[in-house]
PDB file of C-alpha atoms in Angstrom:
ATOM      1  CA  MET A  29      22.662 -29.940  -6.908  1.00 57.00           C
ATOM      2  CA  ALA A  30      19.447 -28.541  -5.444  1.00 77.00           C
ATOM      3  CA  ASN A  31      16.117 -29.555  -6.906  1.00 89.00           C
ATOM      4  CA  THR A  32      15.028 -26.389  -8.756  1.00 89.00           C
ATOM      5  CA  SER A  33      12.433 -25.367 -11.335  1.00 92.00           C
ATOM      6  CA  ALA A  34      12.388 -22.471 -13.762  1.00 92.00           C
ATOM      7  CA  VAL A  35       9.786 -19.723 -13.497  1.00 91.00           C
ATOM      8  CA  TYR A  36       9.011 -17.730 -16.625  1.00 93.00           C
ATOM      9  CA  ALA A  37       7.101 -14.459 -16.544  1.00 92.00           C
ATOM     10  CA  ARG A  38       6.586 -11.651 -19.020  1.00 95.00           C
ATOM     11  CA  ILE A  39       6.716  -8.203 -17.437  1.00 94.00           C
ATOM     12  CA  ASP A  40       7.061  -4.637 -18.613  1.00 94.00           C
ATOM     13  CA  THR A  41      10.646  -3.907 -19.666  1.00 94.00           C
ATOM     14  CA  ASN A  42      10.853  -0.612 -17.761  1.00 93.00           C
ATOM     15  CA  LEU A  43       9.499  -2.227 -14.598  1.00 95.00           C
ATOM     16  CA  LYS A  44      12.009  -5.079 -14.915  1.00 95.00           C
ATOM     17  CA  ASP A  45      14.936  -2.715 -15.470  1.00 95.00           C
ATOM     18  CA  SER A  46      13.936  -0.458 -12.569  1.00 95.00           C
ATOM     19  CA  ALA A  47      13.460  -3.378 -10.193  1.00 95.00           C
ATOM     20  CA  GLU A  48      16.724  -5.032 -11.218  1.00 96.00           C
ATOM     21  CA  GLU A  49      18.627  -1.766 -10.677  1.00 95.00           C
ATOM     22  CA  ILE A  50      17.320  -1.622  -7.107  1.00 95.00           C
ATOM     23  CA  LEU A  51      18.022  -5.315  -6.543  1.00 96.00           C
ATOM     24  CA  SER A  52      21.570  -4.809  -7.840  1.00 96.00           C
ATOM     25  CA  GLN A  53      22.131  -1.993  -5.361  1.00 95.00           C
ATOM     26  CA  LEU A  54      20.913  -4.337  -2.630  1.00 95.00           C
ATOM     27  CA  GLY A  55      23.196  -7.107  -3.834  1.00 96.00           C
ATOM     28  CA  ILE A  56      20.273  -9.411  -4.621  1.00 96.00           C
ATOM     29  CA  SER A  57      19.840 -11.300  -7.873  1.00 96.00           C
ATOM     30  CA  PRO A  58      16.428 -11.394  -9.570  1.00 95.00           C
ATOM     31  CA  SER A  59      16.317 -15.153  -8.936  1.00 95.00           C
ATOM     32  CA  SER A  60      16.944 -14.602  -5.216  1.00 96.00           C
ATOM     33  CA  ALA A  61      14.223 -11.939  -5.090  1.00 96.00           C
ATOM     34  CA  ILE A  62      11.727 -14.328  -6.679  1.00 96.00           C
ATOM     35  CA  GLN A  63      12.812 -17.068  -4.248  1.00 95.00           C
ATOM     36  CA  MET A  64      12.211 -14.626  -1.359  1.00 96.00           C
ATOM     37  CA  LEU A  65       8.770 -13.704  -2.696  1.00 96.00           C
ATOM     38  CA  TYR A  66       7.744 -17.348  -3.060  1.00 97.00           C
ATOM     39  CA  SER A  67       9.061 -18.132   0.439  1.00 97.00           C
ATOM     40  CA  GLN A  68       6.972 -15.332   1.918  1.00 96.00           C
ATOM     41  CA  ILE A  69       3.881 -16.496   0.009  1.00 96.00           C
ATOM     42  CA  VAL A  70       4.315 -19.954   1.559  1.00 97.00           C
ATOM     43  CA  LEU A  71       4.986 -18.581   5.066  1.00 96.00           C
ATOM     44  CA  LYS A  72       2.009 -16.214   4.992  1.00 94.00           C
ATOM     45  CA  LYS A  73      -0.217 -18.571   3.026  1.00 95.00           C
ATOM     46  CA  GLY A  74      -0.986 -15.708   0.652  1.00 95.00           C
ATOM     47  CA  MET A  75       0.524 -12.582  -0.783  1.00 93.00           C
ATOM     48  CA  PRO A  76       3.011 -10.970   1.620  1.00 93.00           C
ATOM     49  CA  PHE A  77       1.385  -7.562   1.175  1.00 89.00           C
ATOM     50  CA  ASP A  78      -2.138  -6.137   1.121  1.00 84.00           C
ATOM     51  CA  LEU A  79      -4.001  -6.279  -2.151  1.00 83.00           C
ATOM     52  CA  ARG A  80      -6.746  -3.679  -2.265  1.00 79.00           C
ATOM     53  CA  LEU A  81      -8.109  -1.019  -4.505  1.00 78.00           C
ATOM     54  CA  PRO A  82      -6.760   2.466  -3.920  1.00 71.00           C
ATOM     55  CA  SER A  83      -8.931   4.741  -1.841  1.00 69.00           C
ATOM     56  CA  SER A  84     -10.913   7.243  -3.847  1.00 68.00           C
ATOM     57  CA  LYS A  85     -10.640   9.670  -0.949  1.00 66.00           C
ATOM     58  CA  PRO A  86      -7.821  12.240  -0.955  1.00 57.00           C
ATOM     59  CA  LEU A  87      -5.061  11.165   1.427  1.00 64.00           C
ATOM     60  CA  ALA A  88      -3.415  14.559   1.814  1.00 79.00           C
ATOM     61  CA  VAL A  89      -4.693  18.106   2.094  1.00 82.00           C
ATOM     62  CA  GLY A  90      -2.450  19.091  -0.818  1.00 82.00           C
ATOM     63  CA  ALA A  91      -4.282  16.636  -3.078  1.00 80.00           C
ATOM     64  CA  MET A  92      -7.679  18.234  -2.380  1.00 83.00           C
ATOM     65  CA  THR A  93      -9.349  20.970  -4.374  1.00 86.00           C
ATOM     66  CA  GLY A  94     -10.412  24.051  -2.464  1.00 88.00           C
ATOM     67  CA  GLU A  95     -14.019  22.859  -2.596  1.00 89.00           C
ATOM     68  CA  GLN A  96     -13.119  19.428  -1.219  1.00 86.00           C
ATOM     69  CA  LEU A  97     -11.119  20.976   1.620  1.00 88.00           C
ATOM     70  CA  ASP A  98     -13.975  23.367   2.473  1.00 91.00           C
ATOM     71  CA  ALA A  99     -16.459  20.469   2.482  1.00 91.00           C
ATOM     72  CA  GLU A 100     -14.256  18.392   4.815  1.00 88.00           C
ATOM     73  CA  LEU A 101     -13.740  21.342   7.162  1.00 92.00           C
ATOM     74  CA  ARG A 102     -17.499  21.978   7.207  1.00 94.00           C
ATOM     75  CA  LYS A 103     -18.072  18.328   8.134  1.00 92.00           C
ATOM     76  CA  GLY A 104     -15.626  18.719  11.027  1.00 89.00           C
ATOM     77  CA  VAL A 105     -17.245  21.890  12.323  1.00 93.00           C
ATOM     78  CA  ASP A 106     -20.728  20.358  12.024  1.00 93.00           C
ATOM     79  CA  SER A 107     -19.502  17.255  13.870  1.00 90.00           C
ATOM     80  CA  ILE A 108     -18.110  19.335  16.750  1.00 91.00           C
ATOM     81  CA  LYS A 109     -21.314  21.389  16.946  1.00 93.00           C
ATOM     82  CA  ALA A 110     -23.307  18.151  17.142  1.00 93.00           C
ATOM     83  CA  GLY A 111     -21.118  16.985  20.032  1.00 91.00           C
ATOM     84  CA  ARG A 112     -19.366  14.241  18.098  1.00 89.00           C
ATOM     85  CA  VAL A 113     -15.785  14.450  19.299  1.00 90.00           C
ATOM     86  CA  TYR A 114     -13.090  11.766  19.339  1.00 87.00           C
ATOM     87  CA  SER A 115      -9.953  11.151  21.367  1.00 90.00           C
ATOM     88  CA  ALA A 116      -6.568  10.982  19.653  1.00 92.00           C
ATOM     89  CA  ASP A 117      -6.551   7.212  20.230  1.00 92.00           C
ATOM     90  CA  GLU A 118      -9.925   6.853  18.499  1.00 91.00           C
ATOM     91  CA  VAL A 119      -8.694   8.901  15.530  1.00 88.00           C
ATOM     92  CA  ASP A 120      -5.511   6.820  15.298  1.00 90.00           C
ATOM     93  CA  GLU A 121      -7.561   3.623  15.384  1.00 90.00           C
ATOM     94  CA  ALA A 122      -9.895   4.855  12.628  1.00 87.00           C
ATOM     95  CA  LEU A 123      -6.967   5.919  10.418  1.00 85.00           C
ATOM     96  CA  ALA A 124      -5.246   2.584  10.925  1.00 86.00           C
ATOM     97  CA  LYS A 125      -8.424   0.699  10.028  1.00 85.00           C
ATOM     98  CA  GLU A 126      -9.267   2.754   6.940  1.00 82.00           C
ATOM     99  CA  PHE A 127      -5.845   3.617   5.546  1.00 78.00           C
ATOM    100  CA  GLY A 128      -3.424   1.271   7.273  1.00 76.00           C
ATOM    101  CA  ILE A 129      -1.453   4.127   8.847  1.00 75.00           C
TER     102      ILE A 129
END
């Protein structure tokens, strides 16, 4: 028999149920999912995903108030008038750096 150890964790019941429903649909047991997580932590020598605080900036136009949208558009117009323009590659690079997209 393999050398194994038990891991005990207390988590929110709704979170557990939701996660286990998804795991079930994937055909993965909770124990296997935890084993996968631990394996990735070892391989990456850290968490296998980014840990950072959410951005306080709106990420979508639909999430902005009218005033916020007007302010952002004004910034863009002022930037163009001042001659600050960027290529599509530069914009993509900035978005990737700031938002990971």
